[in-house]
Structures are given as structure tokens and as C-alpha cells.
């Protein structure tokens, strides 16, 4: 591997940031987890190129960047289909691809999803901040100076795993790829403040659809749709929140919290999206719709275990390195 493995940003795209699987252990100090919105897509991209799951890659939102590789590399692009092209040739998604020095990666029309992930064998060599390389834009923490990529940025990566060149061409089957949609129905657990809502509110959440509003970002999606009536006061003493939680505002409209969400909140939470379905929500944009289907906790745990076991059989995890 050359001493300086580098990637140059020719055009940064709409919002391209360095992300890993998040910053854990600091929520008690008010620091959000952050990390990849679609954690499954980044995890798969890393495994395809022989990286540990927590290695840093790029999260590419809707309008992709133009990137020039200044050294040979092995890459994988997963998540949304933003029409990636390498030097004029269509780049296959969910597949490890060998790249030569001088190759230029571009993106085009958005076909499905909203966020694509680029992993490079060796993982992006970005300084750790509180144990993570993830970018949290609001606090300007992590990533490249706490911001989105800009024209002229140069990124480097670490030493890839042994035999990395032999991984080129491996991929995952269509059956293992998330069924991204502009109108998914995701599974939820009711609570933790289920008793703060009327029976009609629970029935409405389970049977009606909500539209993602323009007031949505990595912190959360404001949703517009049928009212979710409270059974008492619409506010409470602040309680812990987490990605996937659905808060209901005093106007009886829900907010779906995402990875950059605040650590506590004073609006009651009617339900929480199960972890296995959060990747589907992560790929939505304003104007898309979402529905919610309740499941029991035991079911959610079984779904998560099966999903992880299937992935581990297909792409065994690599020893964690930071």
C-alpha cells in the first residue's frame, strides 16, 4: 500500500460527511450518538472491503460528490442508489470494487433511497473524537473539522486488511439488501409513554400514514398526518430519548427522532421504531410517507437476532479496529 493513500474532493455534493456507527457512552453529557443514518448500509460496505464494522466511511446525501482516487483502493458503495459511475462505467452497488489511481467516482440521478455509503479498505483516517470519527454538524464535532466535505478536501485511509485485493467482486444478494421505498411501513414498539395517549391515538398510529415534512434532517423527521390525541398534558418532565423514538408535539403531530437527536425531551413518546427497520426510515426524504405497525418486544429482539445472524453468515465481521 502506498505511504499516502488519498482521495481528493473535486465537488462535495449536497451533504457528504464522514460517519461511522456512532459515538457511544457520552449521552449523559448531552452528546448525541450521531453516526450513519443507515447503520446497516455502512456495516455491509465495511465488511465487503474487509473493514471492521465501526470503520469510518462517507455518508452521501441525495446529490453525490465527485471524488478522485490518487492511489489504488478497494471500495464499496451501498445504501441509496444515487447512480454511481466510475470513469463513465456504472459502478455496481453492494459490491467490492477495485479502483485504480486516477479513477474518478461521480453520482447522478437518485433512483432509490436518500443516503449512499462509501467504504474504503482501511477505513478513513480521521482523528477520533470521544471514541468516534462521526461528524455531528450542530456541535461541529468529529469528521473533517466537524463539517460536511468541501471542494479541495483530501482524505486518507489506513492500512487495509491482508489480502484486500482478493476481495474485489464480492457482493451480497438482492435478498439481503434492504427494501428501500418512498412509502415503507416500519415496525414499532408502543411506549415508553404509551399511557399518555388515548386508545384512538394508538389505533391511528397503527393504521394511518404520515408524510415526511420539509422540516426534517438527521436530528429528526417532522411528520404530518392524522392527529394523535394525548390523554392528558401534552408535555412532561424530560425523559431519555433515542433514535427511532416517536415523540408527539402539543399539536398532536409526531416527530420521528433520528441519529443526531437530542438526548432528552419533554414530549411524550408514543412508540419506538425497531432497530431492524430504522434503515428504511433513514432513506426517506420530504414528501415520502411512512406507516407504523406494532410488534411485541420479543418479536423485535428475534428479528434483530436473525438479521444479524444472516449477515454474519454471509459476511463474517472483522476484528474491531479504530
Short mmCIF file of N, CA and C in Angstrom, two decimals, residues 3-185:
data_model
loop_
_atom_site.label_atom_id
_atom_site.label_comp_id
_atom_site.label_asym_id
_atom_site.label_seq_id
_atom_site.Cartn_x
_atom_site.Cartn_y
_atom_site.Cartn_z
N UNK A 3 2.45 4.91 0.73
CA UNK A 3 2.53 5.59 2.02
C UNK A 3 1.38 6.55 2.20
N UNK A 4 0.98 7.24 1.13
CA UNK A 4 -0.12 8.19 1.25
C UNK A 4 -1.27 7.75 0.36
N UNK A 5 -2.26 7.10 0.96
CA UNK A 5 -3.45 6.69 0.24
C UNK A 5 -4.45 7.83 0.34
N UNK A 6 -4.83 8.43 -0.78
CA UNK A 6 -5.59 9.66 -0.71
C UNK A 6 -6.76 9.70 -1.67
N UNK A 7 -7.74 10.47 -1.27
CA UNK A 7 -8.96 10.71 -2.04
C UNK A 7 -9.19 12.22 -2.05
N UNK A 8 -9.32 12.80 -3.22
CA UNK A 8 -9.49 14.25 -3.33
C UNK A 8 -10.93 14.59 -3.70
N UNK A 9 -11.49 15.59 -3.02
CA UNK A 9 -12.85 16.03 -3.28
C UNK A 9 -12.83 17.09 -4.38
N UNK A 10 -13.37 16.73 -5.54
CA UNK A 10 -13.47 17.69 -6.64
C UNK A 10 -14.74 18.53 -6.48
N UNK A 11 -15.84 17.87 -6.22
CA UNK A 11 -17.10 18.52 -5.87
C UNK A 11 -17.66 17.80 -4.65
N UNK A 12 -18.18 18.52 -3.65
CA UNK A 12 -18.59 17.86 -2.41
C UNK A 12 -19.99 17.26 -2.40
N UNK A 13 -20.83 17.61 -3.39
CA UNK A 13 -22.21 17.14 -3.34
C UNK A 13 -23.04 17.95 -2.37
N UNK A 14 -24.29 17.54 -2.19
CA UNK A 14 -25.21 18.30 -1.34
C UNK A 14 -24.82 18.25 0.12
N UNK A 15 -24.58 17.06 0.64
CA UNK A 15 -24.19 16.90 2.05
C UNK A 15 -23.46 15.57 2.17
N UNK A 16 -22.14 15.65 2.16
CA UNK A 16 -21.31 14.46 2.28
C UNK A 16 -20.48 14.58 3.54
N UNK A 17 -20.64 13.63 4.45
CA UNK A 17 -19.96 13.70 5.74
C UNK A 17 -19.27 12.39 6.05
N UNK A 18 -18.26 12.47 6.90
CA UNK A 18 -17.60 11.28 7.44
C UNK A 18 -18.47 10.72 8.56
N UNK A 19 -18.77 9.42 8.49
CA UNK A 19 -19.57 8.79 9.53
C UNK A 19 -19.05 7.39 9.82
N UNK A 20 -19.18 6.97 11.07
CA UNK A 20 -19.02 5.57 11.44
C UNK A 20 -20.32 5.13 12.10
N UNK A 21 -20.29 4.17 13.01
CA UNK A 21 -21.53 3.71 13.61
C UNK A 21 -21.96 4.50 14.82
N UNK A 22 -21.23 5.57 15.16
CA UNK A 22 -21.72 6.47 16.19
C UNK A 22 -20.80 6.61 17.39
N UNK A 23 -21.20 7.55 18.24
CA UNK A 23 -20.40 7.97 19.39
C UNK A 23 -21.17 7.58 20.65
N UNK A 24 -20.74 6.48 21.27
CA UNK A 24 -21.48 5.94 22.41
C UNK A 24 -20.76 6.23 23.73
N UNK A 25 -21.56 6.31 24.80
CA UNK A 25 -21.02 6.49 26.13
C UNK A 25 -21.01 7.93 26.61
N UNK A 26 -21.56 8.86 25.81
CA UNK A 26 -21.49 10.27 26.17
C UNK A 26 -22.85 10.96 26.16
N UNK A 27 -23.91 10.18 26.03
CA UNK A 27 -25.25 10.79 26.03
C UNK A 27 -25.57 11.44 27.37
N UNK A 28 -25.00 10.92 28.45
CA UNK A 28 -25.28 11.54 29.75
C UNK A 28 -24.72 12.94 29.85
N UNK A 29 -23.81 13.29 28.93
CA UNK A 29 -23.27 14.64 28.89
C UNK A 29 -23.95 15.50 27.81
N UNK A 30 -24.98 14.93 27.18
CA UNK A 30 -25.70 15.67 26.17
C UNK A 30 -25.19 15.48 24.76
N UNK A 31 -24.24 14.57 24.54
CA UNK A 31 -23.68 14.35 23.21
C UNK A 31 -24.48 13.29 22.47
N UNK A 32 -25.10 13.63 21.33
CA UNK A 32 -25.85 12.63 20.55
C UNK A 32 -24.93 11.53 20.03
N UNK A 33 -25.55 10.41 19.67
CA UNK A 33 -24.81 9.28 19.11
C UNK A 33 -24.24 9.63 17.74
N UNK A 34 -25.04 10.32 16.91
CA UNK A 34 -24.64 10.63 15.52
C UNK A 34 -24.34 9.34 14.77
N UNK A 35 -23.40 9.36 13.84
CA UNK A 35 -23.08 8.17 13.05
C UNK A 35 -23.96 8.05 11.82
N UNK A 36 -23.82 6.93 11.14
CA UNK A 36 -24.56 6.69 9.89
C UNK A 36 -26.05 6.62 10.16
N UNK A 37 -26.84 7.31 9.34
CA UNK A 37 -28.30 7.20 9.44
C UNK A 37 -28.72 5.76 9.14
N UNK A 38 -28.16 5.18 8.10
CA UNK A 38 -28.45 3.79 7.73
C UNK A 38 -27.28 2.93 8.19
N UNK A 39 -27.35 2.47 9.43
CA UNK A 39 -26.22 1.73 10.02
C UNK A 39 -25.97 0.41 9.30
N UNK A 40 -27.03 -0.21 8.78
CA UNK A 40 -26.84 -1.48 8.07
C UNK A 40 -26.03 -1.28 6.80
N UNK A 41 -26.35 -0.24 6.03
CA UNK A 41 -25.64 0.00 4.77
C UNK A 41 -24.16 0.24 5.01
N UNK A 42 -23.82 1.02 6.05
CA UNK A 42 -22.40 1.26 6.32
C UNK A 42 -21.72 0.00 6.81
N UNK A 43 -22.39 -0.76 7.66
CA UNK A 43 -21.80 -2.00 8.17
C UNK A 43 -21.50 -2.96 7.02
N UNK A 44 -22.43 -3.12 6.09
CA UNK A 44 -22.21 -4.02 4.96
C UNK A 44 -21.08 -3.50 4.08
N UNK A 45 -21.06 -2.20 3.80
CA UNK A 45 -19.99 -1.64 2.97
C UNK A 45 -18.63 -1.94 3.58
N UNK A 46 -18.51 -1.77 4.89
CA UNK A 46 -17.24 -2.04 5.55
C UNK A 46 -16.86 -3.51 5.46
N UNK A 47 -17.79 -4.40 5.68
CA UNK A 47 -17.47 -5.83 5.62
C UNK A 47 -17.07 -6.25 4.21
N UNK A 48 -17.71 -5.67 3.21
CA UNK A 48 -17.38 -6.04 1.83
C UNK A 48 -15.91 -5.77 1.51
N UNK A 49 -15.34 -4.70 2.10
CA UNK A 49 -13.95 -4.34 1.79
C UNK A 49 -12.99 -4.79 2.88
N UNK A 50 -13.48 -5.61 3.83
CA UNK A 50 -12.60 -6.17 4.85
C UNK A 50 -12.33 -5.27 6.04
N UNK A 51 -13.18 -4.28 6.26
CA UNK A 51 -13.02 -3.38 7.41
C UNK A 51 -13.82 -3.88 8.61
N UNK A 52 -13.45 -3.48 9.82
CA UNK A 52 -14.33 -3.69 10.96
C UNK A 52 -15.58 -2.84 10.80
N UNK A 53 -16.65 -3.23 11.46
CA UNK A 53 -17.94 -2.55 11.29
C UNK A 53 -17.86 -1.07 11.59
N UNK A 54 -17.05 -0.69 12.58
CA UNK A 54 -17.04 0.70 13.06
C UNK A 54 -16.10 1.60 12.25
N UNK A 55 -15.49 1.09 11.20
CA UNK A 55 -14.60 1.93 10.39
C UNK A 55 -15.39 3.09 9.78
N UNK A 56 -14.70 4.20 9.60
CA UNK A 56 -15.36 5.40 9.05
C UNK A 56 -15.41 5.36 7.54
N UNK A 57 -16.54 5.79 7.01
CA UNK A 57 -16.73 5.95 5.57
C UNK A 57 -17.42 7.27 5.30
N UNK A 58 -17.96 7.41 4.11
CA UNK A 58 -18.68 8.63 3.74
C UNK A 58 -20.17 8.36 3.65
N UNK A 59 -20.96 9.26 4.21
CA UNK A 59 -22.41 9.27 4.01
C UNK A 59 -22.71 10.33 2.96
N UNK A 60 -23.37 9.93 1.89
CA UNK A 60 -23.60 10.77 0.71
C UNK A 60 -25.10 10.98 0.57
N UNK A 61 -25.54 12.23 0.66
CA UNK A 61 -26.97 12.52 0.74
C UNK A 61 -27.52 13.08 -0.57
N UNK A 62 -28.40 12.36 -1.20
CA UNK A 62 -29.23 12.74 -2.36
C UNK A 62 -28.40 13.12 -3.59
N UNK A 63 -27.63 14.19 -3.49
CA UNK A 63 -26.81 14.64 -4.62
C UNK A 63 -25.35 14.36 -4.29
N UNK A 64 -24.77 13.39 -5.00
CA UNK A 64 -23.46 12.90 -4.62
C UNK A 64 -22.30 13.77 -5.05
N UNK A 65 -21.11 13.50 -4.51
CA UNK A 65 -19.90 14.26 -4.81
C UNK A 65 -19.18 13.72 -6.05
N UNK A 66 -18.12 14.40 -6.41
CA UNK A 66 -17.16 13.91 -7.40
C UNK A 66 -15.83 13.75 -6.68
N UNK A 67 -15.29 12.53 -6.72
CA UNK A 67 -14.13 12.17 -5.93
C UNK A 67 -13.07 11.53 -6.81
N UNK A 68 -11.81 11.96 -6.66
CA UNK A 68 -10.72 11.37 -7.43
C UNK A 68 -9.79 10.59 -6.50
N UNK A 69 -9.55 9.34 -6.87
CA UNK A 69 -8.65 8.49 -6.10
C UNK A 69 -7.22 8.72 -6.60
N UNK A 70 -6.33 9.04 -5.68
CA UNK A 70 -4.95 9.33 -6.04
C UNK A 70 -4.05 8.12 -5.84
N UNK A 71 -4.63 7.04 -5.31
CA UNK A 71 -3.92 5.77 -5.17
C UNK A 71 -4.90 4.64 -5.40
N UNK A 72 -4.38 3.43 -5.64
CA UNK A 72 -5.26 2.27 -5.79
C UNK A 72 -6.02 2.04 -4.49
N UNK A 73 -7.21 1.47 -4.63
CA UNK A 73 -8.04 1.23 -3.45
C UNK A 73 -9.06 0.15 -3.75
N UNK A 74 -9.72 -0.32 -2.69
CA UNK A 74 -10.87 -1.20 -2.80
C UNK A 74 -12.03 -0.50 -2.12
N UNK A 75 -13.14 -0.34 -2.83
CA UNK A 75 -14.26 0.41 -2.29
C UNK A 75 -15.55 -0.39 -2.41
N UNK A 76 -16.57 0.05 -1.67
CA UNK A 76 -17.93 -0.46 -1.84
C UNK A 76 -18.88 0.69 -1.60
N UNK A 77 -19.90 0.79 -2.45
CA UNK A 77 -20.96 1.78 -2.30
C UNK A 77 -22.25 1.02 -2.02
N UNK A 78 -22.90 1.35 -0.91
CA UNK A 78 -24.15 0.68 -0.51
C UNK A 78 -25.19 1.74 -0.18
N UNK A 79 -26.35 1.29 0.27
CA UNK A 79 -27.40 2.23 0.63
C UNK A 79 -28.18 2.68 -0.59
N UNK A 80 -28.51 3.96 -0.64
CA UNK A 80 -29.32 4.50 -1.73
C UNK A 80 -28.65 4.31 -3.08
N UNK A 81 -29.47 4.18 -4.10
CA UNK A 81 -28.96 4.14 -5.47
C UNK A 81 -28.96 5.55 -6.02
N UNK A 82 -27.79 6.18 -5.97
CA UNK A 82 -27.61 7.53 -6.49
C UNK A 82 -26.83 7.50 -7.80
N UNK A 83 -26.97 6.40 -8.52
CA UNK A 83 -26.36 6.23 -9.85
C UNK A 83 -24.85 6.48 -9.84
N UNK A 84 -24.09 5.71 -9.05
CA UNK A 84 -22.64 5.90 -9.03
C UNK A 84 -22.00 5.46 -10.34
N UNK A 85 -21.00 6.23 -10.79
CA UNK A 85 -20.29 5.95 -12.03
C UNK A 85 -18.79 6.13 -11.78
N UNK A 86 -17.99 5.19 -12.24
CA UNK A 86 -16.54 5.30 -12.13
C UNK A 86 -15.95 5.46 -13.53
N UNK A 87 -15.43 6.63 -13.82
CA UNK A 87 -14.84 6.91 -15.14
C UNK A 87 -15.78 6.49 -16.28
N UNK A 88 -17.04 6.84 -16.16
CA UNK A 88 -18.01 6.58 -17.22
C UNK A 88 -18.69 5.24 -17.18
N UNK A 89 -18.22 4.32 -16.32
CA UNK A 89 -18.82 2.99 -16.22
C UNK A 89 -19.67 2.90 -14.96
N UNK A 90 -20.85 2.30 -15.09
CA UNK A 90 -21.74 2.15 -13.93
C UNK A 90 -21.05 1.33 -12.85
N UNK A 91 -21.07 1.83 -11.63
CA UNK A 91 -20.45 1.13 -10.50
C UNK A 91 -21.51 0.27 -9.83
N UNK A 92 -21.28 -1.04 -9.71
CA UNK A 92 -22.28 -1.90 -9.07
C UNK A 92 -22.40 -1.59 -7.57
N UNK A 93 -23.63 -1.56 -7.09
CA UNK A 93 -23.88 -1.32 -5.68
C UNK A 93 -23.73 -2.60 -4.87
N UNK A 94 -23.47 -2.44 -3.55
CA UNK A 94 -23.36 -3.56 -2.62
C UNK A 94 -22.32 -4.57 -3.09
N UNK A 95 -21.24 -4.05 -3.69
CA UNK A 95 -20.20 -4.89 -4.28
C UNK A 95 -18.84 -4.26 -4.03
N UNK A 96 -17.83 -5.07 -3.69
CA UNK A 96 -16.46 -4.57 -3.54
C UNK A 96 -15.86 -4.37 -4.93
N UNK A 97 -15.31 -3.19 -5.17
CA UNK A 97 -14.80 -2.82 -6.49
C UNK A 97 -13.37 -2.30 -6.36
N UNK A 98 -12.47 -2.83 -7.19
CA UNK A 98 -11.08 -2.35 -7.22
C UNK A 98 -11.02 -1.03 -7.98
N UNK A 99 -10.27 -0.08 -7.43
CA UNK A 99 -10.13 1.25 -8.02
C UNK A 99 -8.66 1.51 -8.30
N UNK A 100 -8.38 2.14 -9.41
CA UNK A 100 -7.01 2.48 -9.78
C UNK A 100 -6.75 3.97 -9.53
N UNK A 101 -5.49 4.29 -9.26
CA UNK A 101 -5.10 5.70 -9.09
C UNK A 101 -5.53 6.50 -10.31
N UNK A 102 -6.16 7.64 -10.07
CA UNK A 102 -6.64 8.49 -11.14
C UNK A 102 -8.10 8.30 -11.47
N UNK A 103 -8.72 7.20 -11.01
CA UNK A 103 -10.14 6.99 -11.25
C UNK A 103 -10.97 8.07 -10.55
N UNK A 104 -12.08 8.45 -11.20
CA UNK A 104 -12.97 9.48 -10.64
C UNK A 104 -14.36 8.87 -10.44
N UNK A 105 -14.85 9.00 -9.22
CA UNK A 105 -16.18 8.50 -8.86
C UNK A 105 -17.16 9.66 -8.85
N UNK A 106 -18.26 9.51 -9.59
CA UNK A 106 -19.31 10.54 -9.61
C UNK A 106 -20.65 9.87 -9.32
N UNK A 107 -21.65 10.70 -9.07
CA UNK A 107 -23.00 10.22 -8.81
C UNK A 107 -23.97 11.01 -9.68
N UNK A 108 -25.12 10.38 -9.97
CA UNK A 108 -26.08 11.03 -10.85
C UNK A 108 -27.47 11.05 -10.25
N UNK A 109 -28.43 10.54 -11.02
CA UNK A 109 -29.83 10.58 -10.62
C UNK A 109 -30.10 9.72 -9.40
N UNK A 110 -30.92 10.24 -8.51
CA UNK A 110 -31.40 9.46 -7.36
C UNK A 110 -32.49 8.51 -7.84
N UNK A 111 -32.25 7.21 -7.65
CA UNK A 111 -33.23 6.21 -8.06
C UNK A 111 -34.02 5.68 -6.87
N UNK A 112 -33.33 5.25 -5.82
CA UNK A 112 -33.99 4.80 -4.60
C UNK A 112 -33.20 5.29 -3.40
N UNK A 113 -33.92 5.56 -2.32
CA UNK A 113 -33.25 5.97 -1.09
C UNK A 113 -32.75 7.40 -1.14
N UNK A 114 -32.07 7.79 -0.07
CA UNK A 114 -31.57 9.16 0.05
C UNK A 114 -30.11 9.24 0.44
N UNK A 115 -29.58 8.16 1.04
CA UNK A 115 -28.22 8.22 1.56
C UNK A 115 -27.44 6.98 1.12
N UNK A 116 -26.35 7.24 0.41
CA UNK A 116 -25.44 6.17 0.00
C UNK A 116 -24.21 6.21 0.91
N UNK A 117 -23.51 5.08 0.97
CA UNK A 117 -22.33 4.97 1.84
C UNK A 117 -21.15 4.45 1.04
N UNK A 118 -20.02 5.12 1.21
CA UNK A 118 -18.78 4.72 0.55
C UNK A 118 -17.79 4.26 1.61
N UNK A 119 -17.40 3.00 1.53
CA UNK A 119 -16.36 2.46 2.41
C UNK A 119 -15.12 2.19 1.57
N UNK A 120 -13.95 2.42 2.16
CA UNK A 120 -12.67 2.18 1.51
C UNK A 120 -11.87 1.23 2.39
N UNK A 121 -11.28 0.21 1.80
CA UNK A 121 -10.49 -0.74 2.57
C UNK A 121 -9.42 -0.01 3.36
N UNK A 122 -9.41 -0.20 4.66
CA UNK A 122 -8.51 0.50 5.56
C UNK A 122 -9.22 1.52 6.42
N UNK A 123 -10.41 1.98 5.98
CA UNK A 123 -11.18 2.95 6.75
C UNK A 123 -10.58 4.33 6.71
N UNK A 124 -11.41 5.35 6.65
CA UNK A 124 -10.92 6.73 6.59
C UNK A 124 -10.11 7.06 7.84
N UNK A 125 -8.95 7.68 7.63
CA UNK A 125 -8.03 8.01 8.72
C UNK A 125 -8.34 9.41 9.23
N UNK A 126 -9.35 9.47 10.09
CA UNK A 126 -9.83 10.73 10.66
C UNK A 126 -9.61 10.67 12.17
N UNK A 127 -9.19 11.75 12.81
CA UNK A 127 -8.96 11.70 14.25
C UNK A 127 -10.21 11.30 15.03
N UNK A 128 -10.01 10.48 16.03
CA UNK A 128 -11.10 10.10 16.93
C UNK A 128 -11.45 11.27 17.84
N UNK A 129 -12.75 11.52 18.01
CA UNK A 129 -13.24 12.49 18.98
C UNK A 129 -14.26 11.78 19.85
N UNK A 130 -13.97 11.63 21.11
CA UNK A 130 -14.84 10.88 22.03
C UNK A 130 -15.12 9.48 21.47
N UNK A 131 -14.07 8.85 20.96
CA UNK A 131 -14.17 7.47 20.54
C UNK A 131 -14.80 7.22 19.20
N UNK A 132 -15.07 8.26 18.42
CA UNK A 132 -15.73 8.08 17.13
C UNK A 132 -15.20 9.10 16.13
N UNK A 133 -15.31 8.75 14.85
CA UNK A 133 -14.93 9.66 13.77
C UNK A 133 -16.16 10.32 13.13
N UNK A 134 -17.33 10.04 13.67
CA UNK A 134 -18.57 10.56 13.08
C UNK A 134 -18.64 12.07 13.16
N UNK A 135 -19.27 12.65 12.14
CA UNK A 135 -19.50 14.09 12.09
C UNK A 135 -20.84 14.42 12.73
N UNK A 136 -20.82 15.29 13.75
CA UNK A 136 -22.07 15.85 14.29
C UNK A 136 -22.06 17.34 13.95
N UNK A 137 -22.88 17.70 12.97
CA UNK A 137 -22.79 19.04 12.40
C UNK A 137 -23.16 20.14 13.38
N UNK A 138 -24.18 19.93 14.21
CA UNK A 138 -24.64 21.00 15.09
C UNK A 138 -23.57 21.41 16.11
N UNK A 139 -22.81 20.45 16.59
CA UNK A 139 -21.76 20.78 17.57
C UNK A 139 -20.39 20.89 16.92
N UNK A 140 -20.33 20.70 15.59
CA UNK A 140 -19.06 20.75 14.85
C UNK A 140 -18.04 19.80 15.47
N UNK A 141 -18.50 18.58 15.70
CA UNK A 141 -17.68 17.55 16.33
C UNK A 141 -17.36 16.45 15.33
N UNK A 142 -16.11 15.99 15.34
CA UNK A 142 -15.72 14.83 14.55
C UNK A 142 -15.60 15.12 13.07
N UNK A 143 -15.36 14.06 12.30
CA UNK A 143 -15.24 14.19 10.85
C UNK A 143 -14.12 15.13 10.44
N UNK A 144 -14.36 15.89 9.39
CA UNK A 144 -13.41 16.89 8.89
C UNK A 144 -13.80 18.23 9.48
N UNK A 145 -13.17 18.60 10.57
CA UNK A 145 -13.43 19.88 11.24
C UNK A 145 -14.89 20.04 11.62
N UNK A 146 -15.58 18.93 11.84
CA UNK A 146 -16.97 18.99 12.27
C UNK A 146 -17.94 19.46 11.20
N UNK A 147 -17.55 19.39 9.95
CA UNK A 147 -18.40 19.93 8.87
C UNK A 147 -18.55 18.90 7.75
N UNK A 148 -19.40 19.28 6.79
CA UNK A 148 -19.53 18.48 5.57
C UNK A 148 -18.28 18.67 4.72
N UNK A 149 -18.03 17.74 3.81
CA UNK A 149 -16.87 17.86 2.93
C UNK A 149 -16.99 19.10 2.05
N UNK A 150 -15.84 19.65 1.68
CA UNK A 150 -15.77 20.84 0.82
C UNK A 150 -14.80 20.58 -0.32
N UNK A 151 -14.95 21.32 -1.38
CA UNK A 151 -14.06 21.20 -2.53
C UNK A 151 -12.61 21.35 -2.09
N UNK A 152 -11.75 20.45 -2.56
CA UNK A 152 -10.33 20.51 -2.23
C UNK A 152 -9.92 19.69 -1.03
N UNK A 153 -10.88 19.20 -0.25
CA UNK A 153 -10.52 18.33 0.88
C UNK A 153 -9.79 17.09 0.37
N UNK A 154 -8.84 16.62 1.14
CA UNK A 154 -8.12 15.39 0.82
C UNK A 154 -8.27 14.45 2.02
N UNK A 155 -8.79 13.27 1.76
CA UNK A 155 -8.99 12.27 2.80
C UNK A 155 -7.99 11.13 2.60
N UNK A 156 -7.51 10.61 3.69
CA UNK A 156 -6.61 9.46 3.63
C UNK A 156 -7.24 8.29 4.37
N UNK A 157 -6.71 7.11 4.15
CA UNK A 157 -7.23 5.95 4.85
C UNK A 157 -6.10 5.10 5.39
N UNK A 158 -6.47 4.19 6.28
CA UNK A 158 -5.47 3.39 6.97
C UNK A 158 -5.06 2.16 6.18
N UNK A 159 -4.26 1.33 6.82
CA UNK A 159 -3.77 0.09 6.19
C UNK A 159 -4.91 -0.90 6.07
N UNK A 160 -5.22 -1.38 4.87
CA UNK A 160 -6.30 -2.36 4.71
C UNK A 160 -5.90 -3.73 5.25
N UNK A 161 -6.88 -4.60 5.37
CA UNK A 161 -6.62 -5.95 5.86
C UNK A 161 -5.80 -6.74 4.84
N UNK A 162 -5.12 -7.78 5.31
CA UNK A 162 -4.31 -8.60 4.42
C UNK A 162 -5.19 -9.22 3.33
N UNK A 163 -4.67 -9.27 2.12
CA UNK A 163 -5.42 -9.86 1.02
C UNK A 163 -6.57 -9.03 0.53
N UNK A 164 -6.53 -7.72 0.78
CA UNK A 164 -7.66 -6.86 0.42
C UNK A 164 -7.96 -6.87 -1.07
N UNK A 165 -6.94 -7.01 -1.90
CA UNK A 165 -7.18 -7.01 -3.35
C UNK A 165 -8.02 -8.21 -3.79
N UNK A 166 -7.93 -9.30 -3.04
CA UNK A 166 -8.67 -10.52 -3.41
C UNK A 166 -10.16 -10.41 -3.11
N UNK A 167 -10.57 -9.35 -2.38
CA UNK A 167 -11.98 -9.18 -2.03
C UNK A 167 -12.80 -8.55 -3.16
N UNK A 168 -12.12 -8.03 -4.17
CA UNK A 168 -12.83 -7.37 -5.27
C UNK A 168 -13.83 -8.33 -5.92
N UNK A 169 -15.03 -7.84 -6.14
CA UNK A 169 -16.07 -8.61 -6.80
C UNK A 169 -17.07 -9.25 -5.87
N UNK A 170 -16.77 -9.35 -4.58
CA UNK A 170 -17.76 -9.99 -3.72
C UNK A 170 -18.89 -9.01 -3.41
N UNK A 171 -20.08 -9.55 -3.21
CA UNK A 171 -21.26 -8.71 -3.01
C UNK A 171 -22.25 -9.47 -2.15
N UNK A 172 -23.39 -8.87 -1.89
CA UNK A 172 -24.46 -9.56 -1.18
C UNK A 172 -25.65 -9.69 -2.12
N UNK A 173 -26.42 -10.76 -1.98
CA UNK A 173 -27.55 -10.98 -2.89
C UNK A 173 -28.67 -9.96 -2.66
N UNK A 174 -29.53 -9.86 -3.65
CA UNK A 174 -30.65 -8.92 -3.55
C UNK A 174 -31.50 -9.20 -2.32
N UNK A 175 -31.62 -10.45 -1.94
CA UNK A 175 -32.47 -10.81 -0.81
C UNK A 175 -31.98 -10.24 0.51
N UNK A 176 -30.69 -9.88 0.57
CA UNK A 176 -30.12 -9.31 1.79
C UNK A 176 -30.10 -7.79 1.76
N UNK A 177 -30.48 -7.20 0.65
CA UNK A 177 -30.45 -5.75 0.54
C UNK A 177 -31.76 -5.16 1.05
N UNK A 178 -31.71 -4.08 1.82
CA UNK A 178 -32.95 -3.53 2.38
C UNK A 178 -33.93 -3.11 1.29
N UNK A 179 -35.23 -3.36 1.50
CA UNK A 179 -36.24 -2.98 0.52
C UNK A 179 -36.60 -1.50 0.63
N UNK A 180 -35.69 -0.64 0.22
CA UNK A 180 -35.93 0.80 0.32
C UNK A 180 -37.17 1.19 -0.48
N UNK A 181 -37.91 2.14 0.04
CA UNK A 181 -39.16 2.55 -0.58
C UNK A 181 -39.46 4.00 -0.20
N UNK A 182 -40.25 4.67 -1.02
CA UNK A 182 -40.70 6.02 -0.67
C UNK A 182 -41.92 5.96 0.25
N UNK A 183 -42.41 4.75 0.53
CA UNK A 183 -43.59 4.60 1.38
C UNK A 183 -43.49 3.34 2.22
N UNK A 184 -42.45 3.21 3.07
CA UNK A 184 -42.30 1.99 3.87
C UNK A 184 -43.28 1.96 5.04
N UNK A 185 -43.53 0.76 5.52
CA UNK A 185 -44.20 0.57 6.80
C UNK A 185 -43.17 -0.07 7.72
#
